Every structure is written in structure tokens, then in C-alpha cells.
């Protein structure tokens, strides 16, 4: 479920206790209804001090060490980097400490170091990846324009967001 | 009085006083440029020679009458001078500054001298400096009076004085007395009682010829400089030196340096026995001093101490060190207290010191310096000294940790440098370990204490120690917790980790988060609010289906409500009155809401128009009715089975029943609700909970409009209707069947599974009731069946083979048909059908 092809472990959805989602881990042994153990709920406390990959609603990918959370799933990411993927390459922009509001998180998952090291992705410089991203965006824009033009010729209207809505999800 | 005859030192009358031009500095002040003092004083020698015969005053124009820049024609007679009303005006004004107890002195000269001496000019200040404007103003002082020192009235002059050496110590330059606060320390001059290193910014006569500018080296120079000088110019005025211009910082520097030099000069006239106050304090770190004490033997005394005294023991040196050390610091006080605490008996020789320096906490009991072992260190004393130093260092570290300057000390305690070089004697090691253990305990206690308890324990003024993140291992739910945490291997692993920011979120924070989640999970109506999670837990629970486990299951569905739970559900965060802004106390029970919203359902009066809106409203209404339904079910179960109902359940039950009744009795409303699948189920589920009279009336209506709602997907509603029918009485059945207005409805009823099932169930129940009812009711029922010609319709359907299969087979149905069947053929057909149903595997209800 994590983006970028990383071997992220168990990218569980964040869920609050009041949500009606089922637990993703059915293999847990059956316990009594111990109030200290939250059955059926994914708990971010287990991910503290671990290197996590976080996908935000605007499409950004952050990687950092999760230092603190709260009841709204607001996250404190330490030594955070913003990873930009273009094709087979990626670039990291160091961002320092991030405080992410909970409702902007799409998903998060722990990063497996071994799998990260053995991945086929190539790390490039920030300038390079930003340039590549720009090119990719331009290509996308051109493609969208062509599509809308083609649909217009066929009598259909196609509205392209073109950045009106910053949210991808 | 003519201007020419007026002496230049005459005071300007007040009317003509020009404050802007600042007559104090002489001249108009505007003309004078401070940038040219050097040029002015360059030819001072020449000017001074003219002083005697020169003018009595400084020209008003400020132009020098002497020197290279002097106007050639400027002469005393040709220049303007200040007008003075009173010959002795300045003298009188100065005399007002001093004590006038010498007014009775006959000899004015002596009186004047005495006054000046009182003003602090008693020090043999042989140097002075005065800016030209001042000099011109107070020239008569310079000229007429013998002043051993002091300065002019310009006590607050910006000019800083630097004492310089003078050839003539007893120079009697006529400088006016000044309100000298502290005398300037002169150059190293023998037999000068040096009290304190001082700084001053007052004007001091400067006799130094080495200065960049001097007042004058001779009378003639001054007279030349200042113009006309009265004839009473003293001779020694000629020996006046050039003033030295120096800034305050430079003078301070020199004074400090001189102070250092002065301290090294042995002097028998030192009044105070403690040389430290005169010496630059030598600050040693405890580590350095300890190193010295341990490495050097016999002990060397710190510098600046009178070495004539007997050799010192470590504690003596320690006492001396503490004198040198900043005694005002808490470490200093602590160390002193520690020394007092650890001082061994029979040890003497601590130096005397000012007890006030060590604070009230240390009851220092020092003896004189005279006694004490000499030379070689006593072993016990050495051990005690080492112990004390080590403890002192620990105390210092503890205080630094408290103040947040140091991180938590490592687990192994003392810094390796602090450990003595050699092996510790056993007694010392034991005491050291004991002290170390105590302090570690104390530190741990401080770390683990919450800030509130900490505040109560510590003094008010002492800052609280920083909140040190507790590095506790995460307790794994699968039981890896305490045992693993306490193992040394795990601890080593934790210490070896290269993540210094681990543990920022303390266990307390984590537990608070868990508590919030747990509290949110715990609710009084999990069946209503958290159905899926609850059912998941129920499914996980193993159960064979016996009554006890069923009871347990129901208990899980409807947990017992405590008083705490009741209070928790109604908890509201504390509100602060008379406060600006919205203050909210956040706790685990009421954590801050992200969005304060609630869903409002407005009543839509015009449900007919706006199909989408009406449909949405209908759906919302069905949801609301579902909540009523669940509440009613819970109340009934609590009352009947769990026996843990309370008044709130009854109240809610009655409220919800009224709401449901309104819906059921409104035909249009009922129809609209039945148009939604969820509404159909709602009605069927709520019927068993309603009043009997209303219930069967509604069922009859349902049968009447069966084609509108009855469909094959409504099989799941059958159990509820079956329950109602099987608990019906004869009259209820009569009501039920009688509600059917159109007999053709039965055709649509028997064509659906639900309908056939309902009909067969009705026959079955009717047969049961007839076997126990009165004969009169049997006739009513018979007539009713005849009127409705139910069996005729059945027969037709059987022939056409359009009858649907029921959900269950009721055995009494055939008997009931046999009772009322008019034709035996119809009965035979129905019998065949029943056999066919049985062969299909349709269960027969017992």
C-alpha cells in the first residue's frame, strides 16, 4: 500500500477506536476484554521511534522517525525528508521536524531497512529530481490539454483540475 | 568697575549667565574645538612663560593667546574677558561644598588647606588634568592656592584621569578641591597605603610629563597658556605636567594590572591579613585542585597565600580553595556543608576565613592556621580529602543536572577522571559507594517524580529539573515486557543504540493516549454505537450455546452500567469563568475535540416536493427510528434477561414507543417507510415491541398492502412476523384476517415465500387456538374463512402450480384445512403439496 515500491511493513490504515473498521490482524490470539489492550484497533504507539513512510493527502511522501502522536493521529516526524519519485529515480529533500495534522494523513507504514537497501530505485540529487518532476508535470499538463481538446471535438466537456484542488486523495 | 580691572576669575552675574554656552568649561564652548587639544598644548611651555605676565583670564573667544594657533595680536588687554562680580565668588562657592566648620579659623590659608584635605585631596596626588576651559575658569585656584591634590568642581567630568608619576611629589598645584569619592591609585610609589583598587573619573592633577599633553611644565607655561596669570602664581605650578588623556576602560585595565603587580610586591604595611582580596582570585576547578592535591605531596599551597604559615593538609587547602572559589555559588556552599559534614575529628588546621562568605547553611568551624600537621599528609586525612572531593563533584553534577546544564549522568555514576588514581582503601570505597548509591537514588527519584510533587519537595526558588525522557522499554502485549526490560542485555542494547532522541514520548504520554482510546471505547450502548467491533468480539468468544454463555453474550452486548460510566458519559470539561478566550481543560476523559459539530435533523414539512430531499429526509428518519428500535430492544433485554435496567431505560422505552406508534398509525408514513428496504425491516422488527392491539392491526395492514412491500428479499422479516403470529389470540387473528379488504390479495400473498409462510403460520396458530378456544369463536372463525374463501383460492393456486414454497412447514395447517375444507379434493391437493414441500427439504416446525 505504500508508494514508491518500498518494502514497507504492514502499511496499516490508521484508525481511531470509534471507527467501525475491522482489525487487519486477525492472527492475534484471543484475549479477554482487557481494557489495556485494544483489540481490533491499530495503534500508532507501536510505531513510535520507528522510521515511517507517510503519504499525505496532497500526494507528498514523507519519511521520518515517528516521535510522538496524539489522539487525533497528529504526527511528529523527526529527521523528515520529502521523497520525490519520478520514474525509477527518487530524491530526498531534508525537512527537519514535521508536525503533520492527522486528517491529512492517507496512510503510513514502517520502512523495512533491508528492503529499502535492496530496492532498484536510484537516488539522485534534489535539483535533478525536481527538474525531472517539473518535466513530468509539464508532460502531464500537455497530455491533459490534448485529452480535453479531443473530447471537446467529440462534443464532450472535460474539466481538468489543473491545480485548483491541491488534494489528490 | 571696568572690565579691564575685573579679574578673570570673577563670576559671571546670573543675568548674563548663558547655560547653553556652558561657562563651566570657560569660553563660549562653541568656539573651542576639542579636537585640537594637542595643538593647544604643544606650545604650553611657551604659554606658561607668559603666564606670569599674561592676562588673568582666558579670552572669551576661546582662542588661545599662546601657542602656534594663538592670534598674534591677542593680548590680555585687547581681548575680552569674563566679567566677574565677585573676586572670591568661586572660592566661596567651593567653600559651600565643604564643611564650613573652619570659618572660625583665622588663617584662611590653613582653613582652605584643611578643607581640601578633608575632601580627599590628602592623597599625594601629584597629577592632575584639567581641560583648558576648566583651567581658565579656576585659574586662580591653580595659581593662588596650594592644593595638594584633588580636582576641580567638575566631579562628573567625562575626562578620565590617569595618575602618572611626578617628579615633585609634593606638588602644590592649585587645583580646586573636588568631591572625591575614591582616590585614584597612583603609580607604584613606596609607602603608599593601598586600600582598594579604585576607579575614578574625576580630575586628578597630573604631573606626568610623559603624557600626550600636560598642563604645563612650569609656571611660565601655564601662564602662557592661560594668558594673564596673577602674580601670585605659585612656583610649583610650573612643574605641572601635561595631562594624560585616557579612557575609562584603559584606566581600569591599568588599575587591574597594577593591582596584580602590587600584590606581588611584598609590603609590610598590608593591613588586612587576607591577601586574596588584593590578589586576583584564582579560580580552580575541583578536578584541577584535586589533581594537584593527589599528585603533589607534600601539598602545595595555592598562590597568594602566605607561605610562611605551616604546611597545610588537604582540607586546609580545601578550605583555602573554597576561599578562592566563588563562595556565593551553591556549589561552594554545598562543598562547605559537605566539608563540615565529613570533617573528621582530630583534624585541625583549616584556615580562617570570613564565615559570612559561606552562607548560613554551613556551620563552619575553622581553627587558626597555625596548627596542623606539617609536611607529609596524614593517610586518613588524604582519604577524607579524596572522599570529600569526590562527593563535592557529585554534588556539583547533581546541581548542574537540576539546573539543566548537564544531561542525566550515566549509569556508571562518577566520571572516570574523578576516580582516584590509586586503589581505594576498603573503608573509603565502602563509604564512597554508599554516598554514590544515595545520590544516585536521589537523582533517580527526582527524575521520576512528577513536576507537582517535585515542586513540593524542592525549595521555591530552585528551578525544577528538566523533564528527562524516561527510557523505558515498550511493553509488548504478548508478554515480552518486564522480564525483558529488566535484563542487563536489553539495557545494554538500549544504551548502545545510536538514536539519542529515543524515548521523547514518555510512557506517561503513551498511557494517556491509551486511556483516551479506552475511554472512548467504553460506552453504555456498544450495541448501538460500536456494533461491529462488539460483534467481532462476540464471535471471537467461544461458546457452545448454552444458557449461561448466552447470558454472558448478552452481557457483552449490554454491559452493566456503573455509576462511573454514567458520570463519564456526561462528563464535561471544566469551564473557566471570567476568562478571556476559550480555555479548556484537556484530560483523558475529555480530550480536545477536533471539530465541534453535531448532526441536526430538521423536520421537513413539505415532503412531497423535492424528491431527493424528501428521500434523504426519509432515510434520516428511518435511521432515527432504528435508534429508537435498538434502545427499546436493549431496555427489554435488560429488564427481562439481564435484570440490570434502571429508570433511564424505562423512560427511554416509553419515549421511543410513542415515536414508533406515531409512524405506525400514520398510513402514509407507513407506506413511505415501507418503500425503503431498511424501513421494511424496521417495521417488522419493531412490531413485536409494540402494543398488541396496534401490532395486529398493523400486520393486517401489512397483509392488505402486501403487494407493495412483500417481495422475495423480505424473507428475513419472517421471524419477527412469525413471532407476532404465534403469540396471537383468536381475536387478534380475526383482526388480522379481517383487515384484508381485497380477497385477491391472497393470490399475491401465496405467490411469495413470505406470504405463503405467513399464511401457513396463521393456519397453524388458528388450529392451535381452536383446539382450546370456545365453540363460539370457532363459528366466527369459520364464517371468516368462508367469507374470505381462502381455501378456494388455495385450491386454484394449487391446481395452477403457482404457489410458492414456504420457509417452514407447519404441521397443523393441514388439520386446519381439513376442518374447514368444503371439498375433499381441495384437501387432497393441499396434502400433496405438503408432501412435496417436505420432500424439498423445507423444515417442519414442531
mmCIF file of N, CA, C and O in Angstrom, chain A residues 102-160:
data_model
loop_
_atom_site.group_PDB
_atom_site.id
_atom_site.type_symbol
_atom_site.label_atom_id
_atom_site.label_comp_id
_atom_site.label_asym_id
_atom_site.label_seq_id
_atom_site.Cartn_x
_atom_site.Cartn_y
_atom_site.Cartn_z
ATOM 1 N N UNK A 102 -3.440 15.218 11.672
ATOM 2 C CA UNK A 102 -3.885 13.846 11.471
ATOM 3 C C UNK A 102 -4.784 13.642 10.276
ATOM 4 O O UNK A 102 -4.688 12.635 9.575
ATOM 5 N N UNK A 103 -5.627 14.614 10.025
ATOM 6 C CA UNK A 103 -6.582 14.369 8.945
ATOM 7 C C UNK A 103 -5.980 14.554 7.562
ATOM 8 O O UNK A 103 -6.655 14.367 6.560
ATOM 9 N N UNK A 104 -4.689 14.907 7.528
ATOM 10 C CA UNK A 104 -4.020 14.990 6.230
ATOM 11 C C UNK A 104 -3.283 13.706 5.858
ATOM 12 O O UNK A 104 -2.685 13.635 4.796
ATOM 13 N N UNK A 105 -3.341 12.756 6.750
ATOM 14 C CA UNK A 105 -2.606 11.524 6.507
ATOM 15 C C UNK A 105 -3.508 10.546 5.763
ATOM 16 O O UNK A 105 -4.630 10.263 6.179
ATOM 17 N N UNK A 106 -2.963 10.035 4.676
ATOM 18 C CA UNK A 106 -3.682 8.995 3.942
ATOM 19 C C UNK A 106 -3.322 7.633 4.516
ATOM 20 O O UNK A 106 -4.173 6.829 4.858
ATOM 21 N N UNK A 107 -2.056 7.372 4.597
ATOM 22 C CA UNK A 107 -1.614 6.115 5.170
ATOM 23 C C UNK A 107 -0.191 6.286 5.671
ATOM 24 O O UNK A 107 0.497 7.239 5.323
ATOM 25 N N UNK A 108 0.214 5.365 6.503
ATOM 26 C CA UNK A 108 1.607 5.355 6.924
ATOM 27 C C UNK A 108 2.017 3.915 7.207
ATOM 28 O O UNK A 108 1.183 3.075 7.533
ATOM 29 N N UNK A 109 3.284 3.685 7.046
ATOM 30 C CA UNK A 109 3.780 2.337 7.261
ATOM 31 C C UNK A 109 5.250 2.366 7.627
ATOM 32 O O UNK A 109 5.979 3.282 7.248
ATOM 33 N N UNK A 110 5.665 1.355 8.319
ATOM 34 C CA UNK A 110 7.064 1.276 8.728
ATOM 35 C C UNK A 110 7.918 0.850 7.542
ATOM 36 O O UNK A 110 7.497 0.045 6.708
ATOM 37 N N UNK A 111 9.118 1.390 7.511
ATOM 38 C CA UNK A 111 10.026 1.095 6.407
ATOM 39 C C UNK A 111 10.955 -0.040 6.829
ATOM 40 O O UNK A 111 11.572 -0.005 7.906
ATOM 41 N N UNK A 112 11.059 -0.990 5.944
ATOM 42 C CA UNK A 112 11.973 -2.101 6.162
ATOM 43 C C UNK A 112 13.337 -1.707 5.593
ATOM 44 O O UNK A 112 13.466 -1.476 4.386
ATOM 45 N N UNK A 113 14.324 -1.652 6.455
ATOM 46 C CA UNK A 113 15.635 -1.167 6.017
ATOM 47 C C UNK A 113 16.242 -2.078 4.968
ATOM 48 O O UNK A 113 16.849 -1.618 4.002
ATOM 49 N N UNK A 114 16.095 -3.366 5.182
ATOM 50 C CA UNK A 114 16.724 -4.307 4.250
ATOM 51 C C UNK A 114 16.120 -4.167 2.865
ATOM 52 O O UNK A 114 16.824 -4.126 1.856
ATOM 53 N N UNK A 115 14.844 -4.067 2.834
ATOM 54 C CA UNK A 115 14.190 -3.959 1.538
ATOM 55 C C UNK A 115 14.477 -2.618 0.890
ATOM 56 O O UNK A 115 14.538 -2.498 -0.338
ATOM 57 N N UNK A 116 14.651 -1.626 1.733
ATOM 58 C CA UNK A 116 14.947 -0.307 1.169
ATOM 59 C C UNK A 116 16.319 -0.320 0.516
ATOM 60 O O UNK A 116 16.529 0.272 -0.543
ATOM 61 N N UNK A 117 17.234 -1.002 1.189
ATOM 62 C CA UNK A 117 18.583 -1.031 0.628
ATOM 63 C C UNK A 117 18.638 -1.839 -0.656
ATOM 64 O O UNK A 117 19.434 -1.552 -1.553
ATOM 65 N N UNK A 118 17.813 -2.839 -0.716
ATOM 66 C CA UNK A 118 17.877 -3.710 -1.893
ATOM 67 C C UNK A 118 16.920 -3.279 -2.995
ATOM 68 O O UNK A 118 16.682 -4.030 -3.930
ATOM 69 N N UNK A 119 16.384 -2.107 -2.869
ATOM 70 C CA UNK A 119 15.431 -1.678 -3.890
ATOM 71 C C UNK A 119 16.168 -1.255 -5.150
ATOM 72 O O UNK A 119 17.361 -0.930 -5.132
ATOM 73 N N UNK A 120 15.441 -1.249 -6.245
ATOM 74 C CA UNK A 120 16.036 -0.912 -7.537
ATOM 75 C C UNK A 120 15.975 0.569 -7.842
ATOM 76 O O UNK A 120 16.388 0.990 -8.917
ATOM 77 N N UNK A 121 15.472 1.326 -6.932
ATOM 78 C CA UNK A 121 15.338 2.747 -7.212
ATOM 79 C C UNK A 121 16.687 3.436 -7.068
ATOM 80 O O UNK A 121 17.513 3.057 -6.242
ATOM 81 N N UNK A 122 16.819 4.474 -7.834
ATOM 82 C CA UNK A 122 18.100 5.169 -7.883
ATOM 83 C C UNK A 122 17.955 6.524 -7.205
ATOM 84 O O UNK A 122 17.024 7.286 -7.511
ATOM 85 N N UNK A 123 18.885 6.824 -6.332
ATOM 86 C CA UNK A 123 18.841 8.096 -5.620
ATOM 87 C C UNK A 123 19.604 9.144 -6.407
ATOM 88 O O UNK A 123 20.748 8.914 -6.802
ATOM 89 N N UNK A 124 18.972 10.271 -6.629
ATOM 90 C CA UNK A 124 19.616 11.346 -7.380
ATOM 91 C C UNK A 124 19.576 12.616 -6.545
ATOM 92 O O UNK A 124 18.951 12.671 -5.478
ATOM 93 N N UNK A 125 20.223 13.614 -7.071
ATOM 94 C CA UNK A 125 20.277 14.882 -6.343
ATOM 95 C C UNK A 125 18.923 15.577 -6.389
ATOM 96 O O UNK A 125 18.072 15.290 -7.239
ATOM 97 N N UNK A 126 18.786 16.497 -5.480
ATOM 98 C CA UNK A 126 17.497 17.173 -5.335
ATOM 99 C C UNK A 126 17.167 17.979 -6.576
ATOM 100 O O UNK A 126 16.032 17.955 -7.080
ATOM 101 N N UNK A 127 18.158 18.685 -7.062
ATOM 102 C CA UNK A 127 17.917 19.512 -8.253
ATOM 103 C C UNK A 127 17.489 18.656 -9.435
ATOM 104 O O UNK A 127 16.583 19.025 -10.188
ATOM 105 N N UNK A 128 18.138 17.531 -9.534
ATOM 106 C CA UNK A 128 17.830 16.654 -10.668
ATOM 107 C C UNK A 128 16.395 16.155 -10.576
ATOM 108 O O UNK A 128 15.645 16.167 -11.560
ATOM 109 N N UNK A 129 16.033 15.726 -9.398
ATOM 110 C CA UNK A 129 14.692 15.151 -9.261
ATOM 111 C C UNK A 129 13.634 16.222 -9.409
ATOM 112 O O UNK A 129 12.552 15.984 -9.953
ATOM 113 N N UNK A 130 13.935 17.409 -8.941
ATOM 114 C CA UNK A 130 12.959 18.490 -9.084
ATOM 115 C C UNK A 130 12.787 18.845 -10.552
ATOM 116 O O UNK A 130 11.662 19.100 -11.006
ATOM 117 N N UNK A 131 13.891 18.853 -11.260
ATOM 118 C CA UNK A 131 13.794 19.118 -12.698
ATOM 119 C C UNK A 131 13.000 18.028 -13.381
ATOM 120 O O UNK A 131 12.142 18.301 -14.242
ATOM 121 N N UNK A 132 13.263 16.808 -12.988
ATOM 122 C CA UNK A 132 12.524 15.684 -13.582
ATOM 123 C C UNK A 132 11.048 15.770 -13.240
ATOM 124 O O UNK A 132 10.177 15.486 -14.076
ATOM 125 N N UNK A 133 10.762 16.170 -12.040
ATOM 126 C CA UNK A 133 9.357 16.304 -11.633
ATOM 127 C C UNK A 133 8.660 17.396 -12.440
ATOM 128 O O UNK A 133 7.501 17.247 -12.837
ATOM 129 N N UNK A 134 9.394 18.455 -12.653
ATOM 130 C CA UNK A 134 8.833 19.547 -13.432
ATOM 131 C C UNK A 134 8.510 19.081 -14.841
ATOM 132 O O UNK A 134 7.435 19.370 -15.388
ATOM 133 N N UNK A 135 9.433 18.361 -15.394
ATOM 134 C CA UNK A 135 9.209 17.847 -16.750
ATOM 135 C C UNK A 135 8.010 16.918 -16.779
ATOM 136 O O UNK A 135 7.175 16.974 -17.691
ATOM 137 N N UNK A 136 7.929 16.088 -15.786
ATOM 138 C CA UNK A 136 6.812 15.149 -15.723
ATOM 139 C C UNK A 136 5.488 15.892 -15.613
ATOM 140 O O UNK A 136 4.483 15.532 -16.250
ATOM 141 N N UNK A 137 5.485 16.924 -14.819
ATOM 142 C CA UNK A 137 4.267 17.716 -14.649
ATOM 143 C C UNK A 137 3.883 18.397 -15.949
ATOM 144 O O UNK A 137 2.697 18.463 -16.302
ATOM 145 N N UNK A 138 4.878 18.886 -16.634
ATOM 146 C CA UNK A 138 4.603 19.554 -17.913
ATOM 147 C C UNK A 138 4.037 18.550 -18.918
ATOM 148 O O UNK A 138 3.086 18.865 -19.648
ATOM 149 N N UNK A 139 4.620 17.402 -18.924
ATOM 150 C CA UNK A 139 4.114 16.364 -19.847
ATOM 151 C C UNK A 139 2.684 16.008 -19.515
ATOM 152 O O UNK A 139 1.841 15.827 -20.406
ATOM 153 N N UNK A 140 2.399 15.933 -18.264
ATOM 154 C CA UNK A 140 1.039 15.617 -17.822
ATOM 155 C C UNK A 140 0.074 16.703 -18.255
ATOM 156 O O UNK A 140 -1.054 16.428 -18.703
ATOM 157 N N UNK A 141 0.491 17.903 -18.080
ATOM 158 C CA UNK A 141 -0.374 19.032 -18.459
ATOM 159 C C UNK A 141 -0.658 19.007 -19.941
ATOM 160 O O UNK A 141 -1.816 19.200 -20.376
ATOM 161 N N UNK A 142 0.372 18.745 -20.706
ATOM 162 C CA UNK A 142 0.194 18.702 -22.164
ATOM 163 C C UNK A 142 -0.762 17.582 -22.525
ATOM 164 O O UNK A 142 -1.653 17.728 -23.381
ATOM 165 N N UNK A 143 -0.597 16.486 -21.847
ATOM 166 C CA UNK A 143 -1.457 15.334 -22.127
ATOM 167 C C UNK A 143 -2.907 15.639 -21.797
ATOM 168 O O UNK A 143 -3.829 15.294 -22.558
ATOM 169 N N UNK A 144 -3.102 16.304 -20.682
ATOM 170 C CA UNK A 144 -4.467 16.653 -20.276
ATOM 171 C C UNK A 144 -5.089 17.628 -21.260
ATOM 172 O O UNK A 144 -6.282 17.533 -21.583
ATOM 173 N N UNK A 145 -4.295 18.531 -21.723
ATOM 174 C CA UNK A 145 -4.819 19.508 -22.681
ATOM 175 C C UNK A 145 -5.241 18.814 -23.971
ATOM 176 O O UNK A 145 -6.305 19.111 -24.540
ATOM 177 N N UNK A 146 -4.424 17.896 -24.379
ATOM 178 C CA UNK A 146 -4.748 17.160 -25.608
ATOM 179 C C UNK A 146 -6.027 16.361 -25.424
ATOM 180 O O UNK A 146 -6.876 16.289 -26.312
ATOM 181 N N UNK A 147 -6.158 15.784 -24.254
ATOM 182 C CA UNK A 147 -7.346 14.978 -23.982
ATOM 183 C C UNK A 147 -8.601 15.845 -23.986
ATOM 184 O O UNK A 147 -9.627 15.497 -24.583
ATOM 185 N N UNK A 148 -8.496 16.948 -23.303
ATOM 186 C CA UNK A 148 -9.670 17.818 -23.251
ATOM 187 C C UNK A 148 -10.016 18.337 -24.641
ATOM 188 O O UNK A 148 -11.189 18.493 -24.995
ATOM 189 N N UNK A 149 -8.991 18.582 -25.440
ATOM 190 C CA UNK A 149 -9.236 19.065 -26.799
ATOM 191 C C UNK A 149 -9.937 17.989 -27.618
ATOM 192 O O UNK A 149 -10.896 18.272 -28.359
ATOM 193 N N UNK A 150 -9.459 16.793 -27.456
ATOM 194 C CA UNK A 150 -10.056 15.681 -28.212
ATOM 195 C C UNK A 150 -11.496 15.459 -27.805
ATOM 196 O O UNK A 150 -12.377 15.235 -28.652
ATOM 197 N N UNK A 151 -11.744 15.542 -26.537
ATOM 198 C CA UNK A 151 -13.118 15.335 -26.061
ATOM 199 C C UNK A 151 -14.022 16.476 -26.502
ATOM 200 O O UNK A 151 -15.197 16.276 -26.796
ATOM 201 N N UNK A 152 -13.447 17.643 -26.548
ATOM 202 C CA UNK A 152 -14.229 18.806 -26.982
ATOM 203 C C UNK A 152 -14.653 18.627 -28.431
ATOM 204 O O UNK A 152 -15.779 18.959 -28.808
ATOM 205 N N UNK A 153 -13.749 18.130 -29.200
ATOM 206 C CA UNK A 153 -14.080 17.914 -30.609
ATOM 207 C C UNK A 153 -15.184 16.898 -30.767
ATOM 208 O O UNK A 153 -15.961 16.932 -31.708
ATOM 209 N N UNK A 154 -15.255 16.000 -29.808
ATOM 210 C CA UNK A 154 -16.300 14.989 -29.863
ATOM 211 C C UNK A 154 -17.558 15.411 -29.113
ATOM 212 O O UNK A 154 -18.463 14.610 -28.908
ATOM 213 N N UNK A 155 -17.582 16.639 -28.713
ATOM 214 C CA UNK A 155 -18.776 17.173 -28.082
ATOM 215 C C UNK A 155 -18.871 16.926 -26.596
ATOM 216 O O UNK A 155 -19.945 17.064 -26.008
ATOM 217 N N UNK A 156 -17.803 16.563 -25.972
ATOM 218 C CA UNK A 156 -17.847 16.305 -24.529
ATOM 219 C C UNK A 156 -16.950 17.313 -23.821
ATOM 220 O O UNK A 156 -15.875 17.672 -24.318
ATOM 221 N N UNK A 157 -17.401 17.697 -22.662
ATOM 222 C CA UNK A 157 -16.595 18.666 -21.901
ATOM 223 C C UNK A 157 -15.779 17.902 -20.882
ATOM 224 O O UNK A 157 -16.257 16.967 -20.237
ATOM 225 N N UNK A 158 -14.571 18.304 -20.791
ATOM 226 C CA UNK A 158 -13.667 17.642 -19.837
ATOM 227 C C UNK A 158 -13.016 18.722 -18.998
ATOM 228 O O UNK A 158 -12.266 19.553 -19.488
ATOM 229 N N UNK A 159 -13.303 18.673 -17.755
ATOM 230 C CA UNK A 159 -12.738 19.703 -16.872
ATOM 231 C C UNK A 159 -11.514 19.135 -16.173
ATOM 232 O O UNK A 159 -11.596 18.136 -15.462
ATOM 233 N N UNK A 160 -10.441 19.822 -16.400
ATOM 234 C CA UNK A 160 -9.190 19.388 -15.745
ATOM 235 C C UNK A 160 -8.961 20.253 -14.518
ATOM 236 O O UNK A 160 -9.135 21.455 -14.552
#
